[in-house]
mmCIF file of C-alpha atoms in Angstrom:
data_model
loop_
_atom_site.group_PDB
_atom_site.id
_atom_site.type_symbol
_atom_site.label_atom_id
_atom_site.label_comp_id
_atom_site.label_asym_id
_atom_site.label_seq_id
_atom_site.Cartn_x
_atom_site.Cartn_y
_atom_site.Cartn_z
ATOM 1 C CA MET A 138 17.901 4.047 4.652
ATOM 2 C CA GLN A 139 21.110 1.965 3.470
ATOM 3 C CA ARG A 140 23.342 3.525 0.826
ATOM 4 C CA SER A 141 26.324 1.338 -0.623
ATOM 5 C CA GLY A 142 27.979 2.064 -4.195
ATOM 6 C CA ALA A 143 25.879 -0.906 -5.421
ATOM 7 C CA GLY A 144 22.654 0.312 -4.340
ATOM 8 C CA LEU A 145 19.909 2.487 -2.331
ATOM 9 C CA VAL A 146 17.760 0.193 0.304
ATOM 10 C CA ILE A 147 14.927 2.039 2.142
ATOM 11 C CA THR A 148 12.733 -0.320 4.680
ATOM 12 C CA TRP A 149 9.515 0.840 6.751
ATOM 13 C CA ARG A 150 7.142 -0.885 8.924
ATOM 14 C CA TRP A 151 3.462 -0.520 7.805
ATOM 15 C CA PHE A 152 2.132 -0.594 11.542
ATOM 16 C CA SER A 153 0.209 2.920 12.265
ATOM 17 C CA LEU A 154 -2.702 3.331 14.748
ATOM 18 C CA LYS A 155 -5.171 3.003 12.274
ATOM 19 C CA TYR A 156 -4.589 -0.822 12.623
ATOM 20 C CA ILE A 157 -5.320 -0.899 16.183
ATOM 21 C CA PHE A 158 -9.200 0.462 15.090
ATOM 22 C CA LEU A 159 -9.046 -1.826 12.218
ATOM 23 C CA THR A 160 -8.219 -4.696 14.709
ATOM 24 C CA VAL A 161 -11.441 -4.038 16.885
ATOM 25 C CA PHE A 162 -13.539 -3.579 13.853
ATOM 26 C CA VAL A 163 -12.572 -6.898 12.639
ATOM 27 C CA LEU A 164 -13.035 -8.972 15.805
ATOM 28 C CA PHE A 165 -16.417 -7.699 15.964
ATOM 29 C CA TRP A 166 -16.958 -8.623 12.103
ATOM 30 C CA ASP A 167 -15.471 -11.809 12.268
ATOM 31 C CA GLY A 168 -17.013 -12.721 16.019
ATOM 32 C CA PHE A 169 -20.564 -11.802 14.170
ATOM 33 C CA LEU A 170 -19.855 -14.105 11.544
ATOM 34 C CA ILE A 171 -18.705 -16.898 14.022
ATOM 35 C CA PHE A 172 -21.824 -16.514 15.785
ATOM 36 C CA TRP A 173 -24.024 -16.725 12.759
ATOM 37 C CA TYR A 174 -22.233 -19.695 11.239
ATOM 38 C CA SER A 175 -22.602 -21.478 14.671
ATOM 39 C CA MET A 176 -26.482 -20.922 14.547
ATOM 40 C CA ALA A 177 -26.666 -21.254 10.896
ATOM 41 C CA LEU A 178 -25.023 -24.736 10.716
ATOM 42 C CA ARG A 179 -27.602 -26.196 13.120
ATOM 43 C CA SER A 180 -29.949 -25.567 10.459
ATOM 44 C CA ASP A 181 -31.095 -27.765 7.493
ATOM 45 C CA ASP A 182 -31.710 -24.729 5.576
ATOM 46 C CA TRP A 183 -29.237 -24.121 3.187
ATOM 47 C CA LEU A 184 -30.058 -19.952 2.816
ATOM 48 C CA PRO A 185 -28.544 -19.335 6.166
ATOM 49 C CA ILE A 186 -25.256 -20.702 5.157
ATOM 50 C CA LEU A 187 -25.095 -19.154 1.586
ATOM 51 C CA PHE A 188 -26.320 -15.684 2.532
ATOM 52 C CA PRO A 189 -23.621 -14.431 4.592
ATOM 53 C CA ILE A 190 -20.743 -15.510 1.658
ATOM 54 C CA ILE A 191 -19.586 -12.195 0.612
ATOM 55 C CA HIS A 192 -19.573 -10.896 4.174
ATOM 56 C CA VAL A 193 -16.889 -14.177 4.773
ATOM 57 C CA ALA A 194 -14.899 -13.048 2.133
ATOM 58 C CA VAL A 195 -14.682 -9.170 3.241
ATOM 59 C CA GLY A 196 -13.905 -10.601 6.768
ATOM 60 C CA VAL A 197 -10.904 -13.114 5.011
ATOM 61 C CA GLY A 198 -9.402 -9.690 3.126
ATOM 62 C CA LEU A 199 -9.810 -7.464 6.108
ATOM 63 C CA THR A 200 -8.423 -9.878 8.478
ATOM 64 C CA TYR A 201 -5.407 -10.388 5.889
ATOM 65 C CA SER A 202 -5.019 -6.486 5.590
ATOM 66 C CA VAL A 203 -5.013 -5.868 9.397
ATOM 67 C CA LEU A 204 -2.296 -8.867 10.051
ATOM 68 C CA ALA A 205 -0.011 -7.092 7.029
ATOM 69 C CA GLY A 206 -0.481 -3.685 8.729
ATOM 70 C CA TYR A 207 0.912 -5.503 12.110
ATOM 71 C CA LEU A 208 3.557 -7.691 10.146
ATOM 72 C CA ASN A 209 4.662 -6.193 6.988
ATOM 73 C CA LYS A 210 7.614 -3.957 5.666
ATOM 74 C CA THR A 211 7.854 -2.170 2.498
ATOM 75 C CA ARG A 212 11.226 -2.504 1.196
ATOM 76 C CA ILE A 213 12.494 -0.437 -1.913
ATOM 77 C CA GLN A 214 15.737 -1.526 -3.582
ATOM 78 C CA VAL A 215 17.575 0.600 -6.005
ATOM 79 C CA THR A 216 20.385 -0.275 -8.041
ATOM 80 C CA PRO A 217 21.753 1.341 -11.238
ATOM 81 C CA ARG A 218 19.794 -1.436 -13.070
ATOM 82 C CA SER A 219 16.579 -1.664 -10.741
ATOM 83 C CA LEU A 220 13.868 -0.358 -8.889
ATOM 84 C CA GLU A 221 12.329 -2.821 -6.748
ATOM 85 C CA ILE A 222 9.509 -2.821 -4.258
ATOM 86 C CA GLU A 223 8.724 -5.612 -2.059
ATOM 87 C CA HIS A 224 6.173 -6.247 0.712
ATOM 88 C CA GLY A 225 6.426 -8.780 3.450
ATOM 89 C CA PRO A 226 6.667 -11.579 5.225
ATOM 90 C CA LEU A 227 2.940 -11.794 4.340
ATOM 91 C CA PRO A 228 2.551 -11.815 0.554
ATOM 92 C CA TRP A 229 1.560 -8.258 -0.998
ATOM 93 C CA PRO A 230 1.806 -7.357 -4.858
ATOM 94 C CA GLY A 231 5.169 -5.100 -5.562
ATOM 95 C CA LYS A 232 6.572 -3.600 -8.575
ATOM 96 C CA ARG A 233 9.725 -3.696 -10.428
ATOM 97 C CA LEU A 234 11.207 -1.418 -13.091
ATOM 98 C CA GLU A 235 14.354 -1.417 -15.165
ATOM 99 C CA ALA A 236 15.928 1.931 -13.778
ATOM 100 C CA SER A 237 16.894 2.775 -17.265
ATOM 101 C CA TYR A 238 12.871 2.955 -17.731
ATOM 102 C CA VAL A 239 12.301 5.469 -15.324
ATOM 103 C CA LYS A 240 12.129 9.042 -16.863
ATOM 104 C CA GLN A 241 10.795 11.187 -13.662
ATOM 105 C CA LEU A 242 9.677 10.005 -10.191
ATOM 106 C CA TYR A 243 6.811 12.405 -8.650
ATOM 107 C CA CYS A 244 4.286 12.317 -6.070
ATOM 108 C CA LYS A 245 0.349 12.712 -6.237
ATOM 109 C CA GLU A 246 -1.674 13.839 -3.432
ATOM 110 C CA ARG A 247 -5.426 11.566 -3.333
ATOM 111 C CA ILE A 248 -8.221 12.992 -1.166
ATOM 112 C CA GLN A 249 -10.932 10.946 -0.047
ATOM 113 C CA HIS A 250 -14.087 12.918 0.770
ATOM 114 C CA SER A 251 -16.908 11.144 3.305
ATOM 115 C CA ARG A 252 -19.714 12.362 4.975
ATOM 116 C CA ASN A 253 -17.998 13.454 8.219
ATOM 117 C CA SER A 254 -14.173 13.684 7.146
ATOM 118 C CA THR A 255 -11.536 14.256 4.727
ATOM 119 C CA SER A 256 -8.419 12.057 4.520
ATOM 120 C CA TYR A 257 -5.184 12.340 2.304
ATOM 121 C CA SER A 258 -3.078 9.636 1.231
ATOM 122 C CA TYR A 259 0.046 10.057 -1.222
ATOM 123 C CA GLU A 260 1.247 8.068 -4.251
ATOM 124 C CA LEU A 261 4.825 7.393 -5.881
ATOM 125 C CA ARG A 262 4.816 7.394 -9.383
ATOM 126 C CA ALA A 263 7.145 7.199 -12.129
ATOM 127 C CA VAL A 264 7.210 8.360 -15.561
ATOM 128 C CA THR A 265 8.562 6.055 -18.232
ATOM 129 C CA HIS A 266 10.664 7.211 -21.340
ATOM 130 C CA ASP A 267 8.004 5.481 -23.309
ATOM 131 C CA GLY A 268 5.539 8.089 -21.968
ATOM 132 C CA GLY A 269 3.795 5.739 -19.589
ATOM 133 C CA ASP A 270 2.723 6.685 -15.930
ATOM 134 C CA ARG A 271 3.125 3.909 -13.456
ATOM 135 C CA LYS A 272 2.018 3.930 -9.793
ATOM 136 C CA LEU A 273 4.758 2.632 -7.559
ATOM 137 C CA LEU A 274 3.591 2.984 -3.829
ATOM 138 C CA LYS A 275 0.083 3.958 -2.771
ATOM 139 C CA GLY A 276 -1.499 5.019 0.442
ATOM 140 C CA LEU A 277 1.459 6.613 1.876
ATOM 141 C CA GLU A 278 0.113 8.704 4.873
ATOM 142 C CA GLU A 279 2.672 11.614 5.175
ATOM 143 C CA ALA A 280 3.353 13.644 2.000
ATOM 144 C CA GLU A 281 6.814 14.136 3.520
ATOM 145 C CA GLN A 282 7.462 10.405 3.288
ATOM 146 C CA ALA A 283 6.314 10.397 -0.283
ATOM 147 C CA LEU A 284 8.715 13.573 -1.042
ATOM 148 C CA TYR A 285 11.318 12.096 0.777
ATOM 149 C CA LEU A 286 11.134 8.755 -1.375
ATOM 150 C CA GLU A 287 10.987 10.396 -4.729
ATOM 151 C CA GLN A 288 13.921 13.041 -3.593
ATOM 152 C CA GLU A 289 16.247 10.231 -2.582
ATOM 153 C CA ILE A 290 15.603 7.545 -5.525
ATOM 154 C CA GLU A 291 16.116 10.354 -8.014
ATOM 155 C CA LYS A 292 19.324 11.136 -6.433
ATOM 156 C CA PHE A 293 20.510 7.743 -6.414
ATOM 157 C CA LEU A 294 19.406 7.309 -10.168
ATOM 158 C CA ARG A 295 20.700 10.796 -11.251
ATOM 159 C CA ILE A 296 17.380 11.971 -12.336
ATOM 160 C CA GLU A 297 17.278 15.459 -12.679
ATOM 161 C CA ASP A 298 13.768 16.432 -10.862
ATOM 162 C CA ARG A 299 11.331 18.287 -13.140
ATOM 163 C CA PRO A 300 7.907 19.518 -12.316
ATOM 164 C CA ILE A 301 4.972 17.139 -13.628
ATOM 165 C CA ARG A 302 1.488 18.648 -14.255
ATOM 166 C CA GLY A 303 -0.640 17.393 -11.112
ATOM 167 C CA GLU A 304 2.229 16.434 -8.856
ATOM 168 C CA LEU A 305 2.048 17.317 -5.067
ATOM 169 C CA GLU A 306 3.609 20.930 -4.139
ATOM 170 C CA ARG A 307 6.755 20.514 -2.304
#
């Protein structure tokens, strides 16, 4: 975190151990598709070529996500005028809000259940002066990280922390 009179900048890398597992998965997924197409392209039949098109799209998306996990950083830049969230170097959607538009920041816990486990992730959200509720960041792995971002940005923008219904407990 860097703080100056003109602004606040918070940066972190995306990489975590989950990307190692995802790398292995993507290598098998993409490897199978390469094998499939090496066989299908030898055939005169179009069905084996068209059948896995959706799987190819999933493979491209997964591969891009894994590469972003290894390479990308998130950069939050807060000035008295704006709150900007950028991800890169690989392009990924970000957010930009006028600072005066932000009434309150809060964190929300997301719980995802599967057959064998439960996983938690956290969001940083903004309540706007017009009553809107905007998701600024999602997929944060630690509650402490989300709460830290909320606290530091509110402190910089001089927003008094007020309770929001449904927010993550401190």
